[in-house]
CSV table of C-alpha atoms in Angstrom, one decimal:
chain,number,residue,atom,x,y,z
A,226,UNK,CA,45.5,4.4,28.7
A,227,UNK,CA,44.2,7.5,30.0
A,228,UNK,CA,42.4,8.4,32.9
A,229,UNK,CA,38.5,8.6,32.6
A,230,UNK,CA,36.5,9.8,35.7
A,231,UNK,CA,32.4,9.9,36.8
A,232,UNK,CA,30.8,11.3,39.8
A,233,UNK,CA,27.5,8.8,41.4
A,234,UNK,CA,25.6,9.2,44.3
A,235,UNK,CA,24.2,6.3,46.1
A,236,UNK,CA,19.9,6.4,45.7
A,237,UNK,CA,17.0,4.9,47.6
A,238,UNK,CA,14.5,3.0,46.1
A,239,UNK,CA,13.9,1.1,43.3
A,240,UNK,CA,11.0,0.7,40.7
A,241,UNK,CA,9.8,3.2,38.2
A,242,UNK,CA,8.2,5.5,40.5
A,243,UNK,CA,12.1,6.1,42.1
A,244,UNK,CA,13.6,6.0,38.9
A,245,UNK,CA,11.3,8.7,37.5
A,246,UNK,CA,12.0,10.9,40.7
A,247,UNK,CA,15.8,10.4,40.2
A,248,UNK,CA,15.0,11.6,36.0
A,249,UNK,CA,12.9,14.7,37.5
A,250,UNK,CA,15.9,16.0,39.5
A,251,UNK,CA,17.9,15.5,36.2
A,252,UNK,CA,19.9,12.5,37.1
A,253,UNK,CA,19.9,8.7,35.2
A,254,UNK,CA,19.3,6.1,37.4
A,255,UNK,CA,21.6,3.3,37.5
A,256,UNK,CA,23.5,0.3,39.0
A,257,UNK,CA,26.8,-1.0,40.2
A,258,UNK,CA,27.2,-4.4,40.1
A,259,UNK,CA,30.0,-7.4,39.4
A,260,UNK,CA,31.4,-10.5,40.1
A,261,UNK,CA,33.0,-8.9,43.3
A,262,UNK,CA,30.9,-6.9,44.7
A,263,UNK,CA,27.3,-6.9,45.3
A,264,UNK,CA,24.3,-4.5,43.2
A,265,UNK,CA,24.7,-0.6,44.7
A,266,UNK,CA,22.1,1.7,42.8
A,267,UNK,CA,23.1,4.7,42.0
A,268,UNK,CA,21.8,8.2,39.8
A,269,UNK,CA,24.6,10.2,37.9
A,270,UNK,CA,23.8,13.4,36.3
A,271,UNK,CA,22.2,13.1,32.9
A,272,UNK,CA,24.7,16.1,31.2
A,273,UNK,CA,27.8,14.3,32.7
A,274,UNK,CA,27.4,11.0,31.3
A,275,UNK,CA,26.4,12.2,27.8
A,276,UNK,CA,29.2,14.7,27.6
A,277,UNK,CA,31.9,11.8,28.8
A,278,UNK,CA,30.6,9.1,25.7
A,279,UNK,CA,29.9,12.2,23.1
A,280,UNK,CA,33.8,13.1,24.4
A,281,UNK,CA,35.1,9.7,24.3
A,282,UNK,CA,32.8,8.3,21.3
A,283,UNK,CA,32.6,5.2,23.3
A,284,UNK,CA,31.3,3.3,25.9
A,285,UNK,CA,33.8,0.4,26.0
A,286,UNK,CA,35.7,2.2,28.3
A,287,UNK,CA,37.6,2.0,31.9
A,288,UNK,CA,36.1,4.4,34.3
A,289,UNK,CA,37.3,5.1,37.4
A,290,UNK,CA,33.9,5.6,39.4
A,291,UNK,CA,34.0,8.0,42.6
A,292,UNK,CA,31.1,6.9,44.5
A,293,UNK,CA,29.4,9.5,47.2
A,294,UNK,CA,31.0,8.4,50.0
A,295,UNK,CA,33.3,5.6,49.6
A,296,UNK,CA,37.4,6.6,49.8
A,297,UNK,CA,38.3,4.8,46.6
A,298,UNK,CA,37.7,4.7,43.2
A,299,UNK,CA,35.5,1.9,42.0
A,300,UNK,CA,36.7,0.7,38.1
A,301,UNK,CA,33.9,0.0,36.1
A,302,UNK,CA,32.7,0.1,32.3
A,303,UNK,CA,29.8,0.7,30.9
A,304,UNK,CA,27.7,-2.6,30.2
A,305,UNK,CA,24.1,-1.5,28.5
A,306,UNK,CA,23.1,1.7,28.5
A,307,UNK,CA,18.9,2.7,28.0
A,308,UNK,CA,18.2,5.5,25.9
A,309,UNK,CA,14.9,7.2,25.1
A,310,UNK,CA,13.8,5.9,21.3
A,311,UNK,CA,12.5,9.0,19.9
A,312,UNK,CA,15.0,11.8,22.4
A,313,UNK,CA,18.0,9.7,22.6
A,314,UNK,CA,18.4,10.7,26.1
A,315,UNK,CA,20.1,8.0,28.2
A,316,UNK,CA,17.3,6.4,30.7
A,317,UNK,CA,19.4,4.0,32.6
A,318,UNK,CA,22.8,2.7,32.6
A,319,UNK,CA,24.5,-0.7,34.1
A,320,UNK,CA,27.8,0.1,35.3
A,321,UNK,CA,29.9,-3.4,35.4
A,322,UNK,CA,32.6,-3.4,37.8
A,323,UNK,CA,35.5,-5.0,36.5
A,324,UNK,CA,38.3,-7.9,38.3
A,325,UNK,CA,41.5,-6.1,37.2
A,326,UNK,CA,42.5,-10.5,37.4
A,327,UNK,CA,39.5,-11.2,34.3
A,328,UNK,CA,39.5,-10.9,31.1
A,329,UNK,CA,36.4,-8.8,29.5
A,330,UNK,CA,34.7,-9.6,26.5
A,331,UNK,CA,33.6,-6.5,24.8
A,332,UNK,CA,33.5,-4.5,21.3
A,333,UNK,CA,36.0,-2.5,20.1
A,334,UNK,CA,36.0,0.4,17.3
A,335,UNK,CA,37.9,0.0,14.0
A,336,UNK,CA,39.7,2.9,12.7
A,337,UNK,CA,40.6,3.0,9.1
A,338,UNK,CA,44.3,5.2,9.0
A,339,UNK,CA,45.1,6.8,5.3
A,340,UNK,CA,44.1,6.9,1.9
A,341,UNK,CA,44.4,3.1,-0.3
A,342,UNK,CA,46.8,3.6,-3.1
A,343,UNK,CA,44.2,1.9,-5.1
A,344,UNK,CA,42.2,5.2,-4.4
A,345,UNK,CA,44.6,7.8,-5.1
A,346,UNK,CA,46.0,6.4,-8.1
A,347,UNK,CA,43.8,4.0,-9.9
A,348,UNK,CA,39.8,5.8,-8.7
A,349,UNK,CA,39.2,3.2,-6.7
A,350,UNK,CA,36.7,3.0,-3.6
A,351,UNK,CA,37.3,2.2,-0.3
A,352,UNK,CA,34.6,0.3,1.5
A,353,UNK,CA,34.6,-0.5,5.2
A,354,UNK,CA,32.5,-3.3,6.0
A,355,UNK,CA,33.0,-4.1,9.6
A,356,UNK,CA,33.2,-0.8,11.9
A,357,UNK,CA,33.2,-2.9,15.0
A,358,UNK,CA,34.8,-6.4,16.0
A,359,UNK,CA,34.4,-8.5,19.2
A,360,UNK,CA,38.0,-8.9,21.9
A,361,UNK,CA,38.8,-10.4,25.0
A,362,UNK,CA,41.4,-8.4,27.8
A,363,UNK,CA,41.8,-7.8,30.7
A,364,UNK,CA,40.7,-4.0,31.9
A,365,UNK,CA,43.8,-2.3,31.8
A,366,UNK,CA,44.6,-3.5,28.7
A,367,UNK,CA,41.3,-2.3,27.0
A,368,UNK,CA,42.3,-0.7,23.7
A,369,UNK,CA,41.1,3.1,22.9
A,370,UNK,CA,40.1,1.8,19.3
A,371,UNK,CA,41.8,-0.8,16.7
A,372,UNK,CA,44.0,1.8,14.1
A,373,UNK,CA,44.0,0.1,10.7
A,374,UNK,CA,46.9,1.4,7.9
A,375,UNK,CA,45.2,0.9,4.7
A,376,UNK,CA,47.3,3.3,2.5
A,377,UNK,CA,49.1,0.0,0.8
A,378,UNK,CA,46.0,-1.6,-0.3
A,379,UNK,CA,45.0,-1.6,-4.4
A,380,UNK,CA,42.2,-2.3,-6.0
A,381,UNK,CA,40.9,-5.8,-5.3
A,382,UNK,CA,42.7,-6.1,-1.9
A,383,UNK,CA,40.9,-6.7,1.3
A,384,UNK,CA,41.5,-6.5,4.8
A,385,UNK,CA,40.1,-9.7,7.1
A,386,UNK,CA,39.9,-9.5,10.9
A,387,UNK,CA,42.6,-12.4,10.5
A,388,UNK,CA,45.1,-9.8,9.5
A,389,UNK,CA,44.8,-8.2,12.6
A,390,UNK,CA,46.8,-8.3,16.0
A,391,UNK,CA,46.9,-6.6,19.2
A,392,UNK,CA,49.2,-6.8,21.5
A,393,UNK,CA,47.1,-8.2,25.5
A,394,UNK,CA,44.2,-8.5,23.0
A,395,UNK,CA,42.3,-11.7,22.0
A,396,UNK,CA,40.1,-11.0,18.9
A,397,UNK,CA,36.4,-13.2,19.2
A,398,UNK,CA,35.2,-11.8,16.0
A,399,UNK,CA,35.7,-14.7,13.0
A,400,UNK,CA,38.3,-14.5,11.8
A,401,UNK,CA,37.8,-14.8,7.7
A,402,UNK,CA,35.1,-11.7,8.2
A,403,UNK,CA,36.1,-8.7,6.0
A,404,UNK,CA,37.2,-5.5,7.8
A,405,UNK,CA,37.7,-3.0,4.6
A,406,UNK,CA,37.9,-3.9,0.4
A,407,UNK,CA,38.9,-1.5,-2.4
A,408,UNK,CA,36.9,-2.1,-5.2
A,409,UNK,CA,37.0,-0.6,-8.5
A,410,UNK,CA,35.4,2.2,-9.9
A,411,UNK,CA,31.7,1.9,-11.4
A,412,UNK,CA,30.4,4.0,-14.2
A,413,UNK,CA,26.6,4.9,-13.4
A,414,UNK,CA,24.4,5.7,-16.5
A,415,UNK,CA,22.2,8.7,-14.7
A,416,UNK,CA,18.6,8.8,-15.7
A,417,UNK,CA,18.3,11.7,-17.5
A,418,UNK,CA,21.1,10.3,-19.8
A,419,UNK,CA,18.2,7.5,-20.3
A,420,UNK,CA,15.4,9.8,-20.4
A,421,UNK,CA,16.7,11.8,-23.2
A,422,UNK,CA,17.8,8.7,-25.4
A,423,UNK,CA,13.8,7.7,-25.3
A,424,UNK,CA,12.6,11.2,-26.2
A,425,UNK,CA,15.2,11.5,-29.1
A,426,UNK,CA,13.5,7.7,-29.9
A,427,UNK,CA,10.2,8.9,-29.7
A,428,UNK,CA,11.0,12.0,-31.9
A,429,UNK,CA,12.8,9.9,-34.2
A,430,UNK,CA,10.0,7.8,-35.2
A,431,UNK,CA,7.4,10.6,-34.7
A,432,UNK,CA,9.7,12.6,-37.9
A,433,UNK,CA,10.0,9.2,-40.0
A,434,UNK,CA,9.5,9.1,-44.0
A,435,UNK,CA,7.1,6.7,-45.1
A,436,UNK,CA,8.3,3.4,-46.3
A,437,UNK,CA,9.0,3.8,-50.7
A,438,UNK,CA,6.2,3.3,-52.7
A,439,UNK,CA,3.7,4.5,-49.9
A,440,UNK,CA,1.6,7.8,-50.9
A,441,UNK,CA,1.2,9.8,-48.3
A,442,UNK,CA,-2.7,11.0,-48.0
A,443,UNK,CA,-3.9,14.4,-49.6
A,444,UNK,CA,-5.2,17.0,-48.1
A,445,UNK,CA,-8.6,17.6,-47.9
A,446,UNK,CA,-9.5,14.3,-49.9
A,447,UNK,CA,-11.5,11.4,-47.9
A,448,UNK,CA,-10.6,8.2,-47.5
A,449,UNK,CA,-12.2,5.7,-50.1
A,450,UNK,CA,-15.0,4.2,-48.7
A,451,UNK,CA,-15.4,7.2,-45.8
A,452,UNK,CA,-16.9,9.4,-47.9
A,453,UNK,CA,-20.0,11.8,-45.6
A,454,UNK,CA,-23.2,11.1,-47.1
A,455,UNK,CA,-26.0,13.5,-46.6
A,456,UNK,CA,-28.7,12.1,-44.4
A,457,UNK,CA,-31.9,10.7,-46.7
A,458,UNK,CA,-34.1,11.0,-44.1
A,459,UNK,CA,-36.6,8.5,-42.6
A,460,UNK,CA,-39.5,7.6,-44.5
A,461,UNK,CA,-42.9,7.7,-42.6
């Protein structure tokens, strides 16, 4: 597992009028807290802590924390983290500090590795239906991501979390849940295939012959029984 680092400073003050201060200066306020130690609130700088989960695509992560004045390391993760619903900006995070003796239950990415033969040689598709699934270690064991090899898999195969193992890792998610399937091929009428079959309909009949034995009307010549009559005039 490779090492992952973050700079806090201790803050004073709590509430929204501190935590907007602490935003102003371009920090996100936060706290420490676990079953070890007690809450510490803190403010790390807003750029750091987006560049470190845009770098590591994660959160689930073990970070070593170097806290403004304190000699050693503390090793936390990232438990919630607040973001802004219309910026995404993070707003607040709660940084968990882990018992290197205690299993944590966290989620963990699924990574789907190669191309399904079913794909490459029969046009199937390859659908993955769980992108997440729920584990149990302890932190040093914490797994970057869960690598899936899917290149055997045909058409009509599926992967359930069931089939998969880790070594240090106990997997919460049920276990008859699907992970990935490959599922054949579907042929998709488009709508202007339907469109023009309708107007070559509508033509069609528009075009038709009249039935045999049915005169078609002449020109010029009135309907019997529609003949114009020239007005008689009203008598007085």
């Amino acid at each position: 597992m490779k090492e992952i680092t973050l700079i806090v400073e201790k803050r004073e003050g709590t509430g929204k009028g501190a935590s907007h201060k602490v935003r102003q200066d371009g920090s996100i306020p936060g706290v420490i807290y676990g079953p070890e130690t007690e809450p510490v609130a803190v403010a790390v700088k807003t750029n750091e802590l987006s560049n470190l989960i845009r770098r590591e695509g994660r959160t689930n992560m073990l970070i070593d924390l170097n806290v403004d004045g304190e000699n050693s390391p503390r090793k936390v993760i990232i438990r919630e983290l607040q973001r802004d619903p219309v910026t995404g900006v993070p707003k607040h995070v709660d940084l968990y500090q882990v018992s290197v003796k205690r299993k944590l239950n966290l989620s963990a990415r699924v990574n789907l590795v190669g191309v399904p033969d079913g794909v490459k040689n029969a046009g199937g598709i390859l659908q993955q239906v769980r992108r997440e699934i729920e584990i149990a270690c302890l932190p040093d064991n914490i797994p970057d991501n869960i690598e899936i090899d899917v290149s055997s898999m045909n058409i009509g195969d599926s992967i359930h979390v069931k089939d998969i193992s880790i070594d240090n890792v106990d997997i919460i998610t049920e276990q008859r849940l699907t992970i990935a399937t490959v599922v054949p091929p579907t042929v998709i009428k488009v709508a202007e295939e339907i469109a023009a079959e309708a107007v070559e309909g509508e033509e069609a009949e528009e075009g038709a012959e009249p039935a045999e034995g049915e005169a078609k009307p002449e020109e010029g010549k009135v309907a019997e029984g529609k003949e114009d009559k020239p007005d008689e005039g009203k008598k007085k």
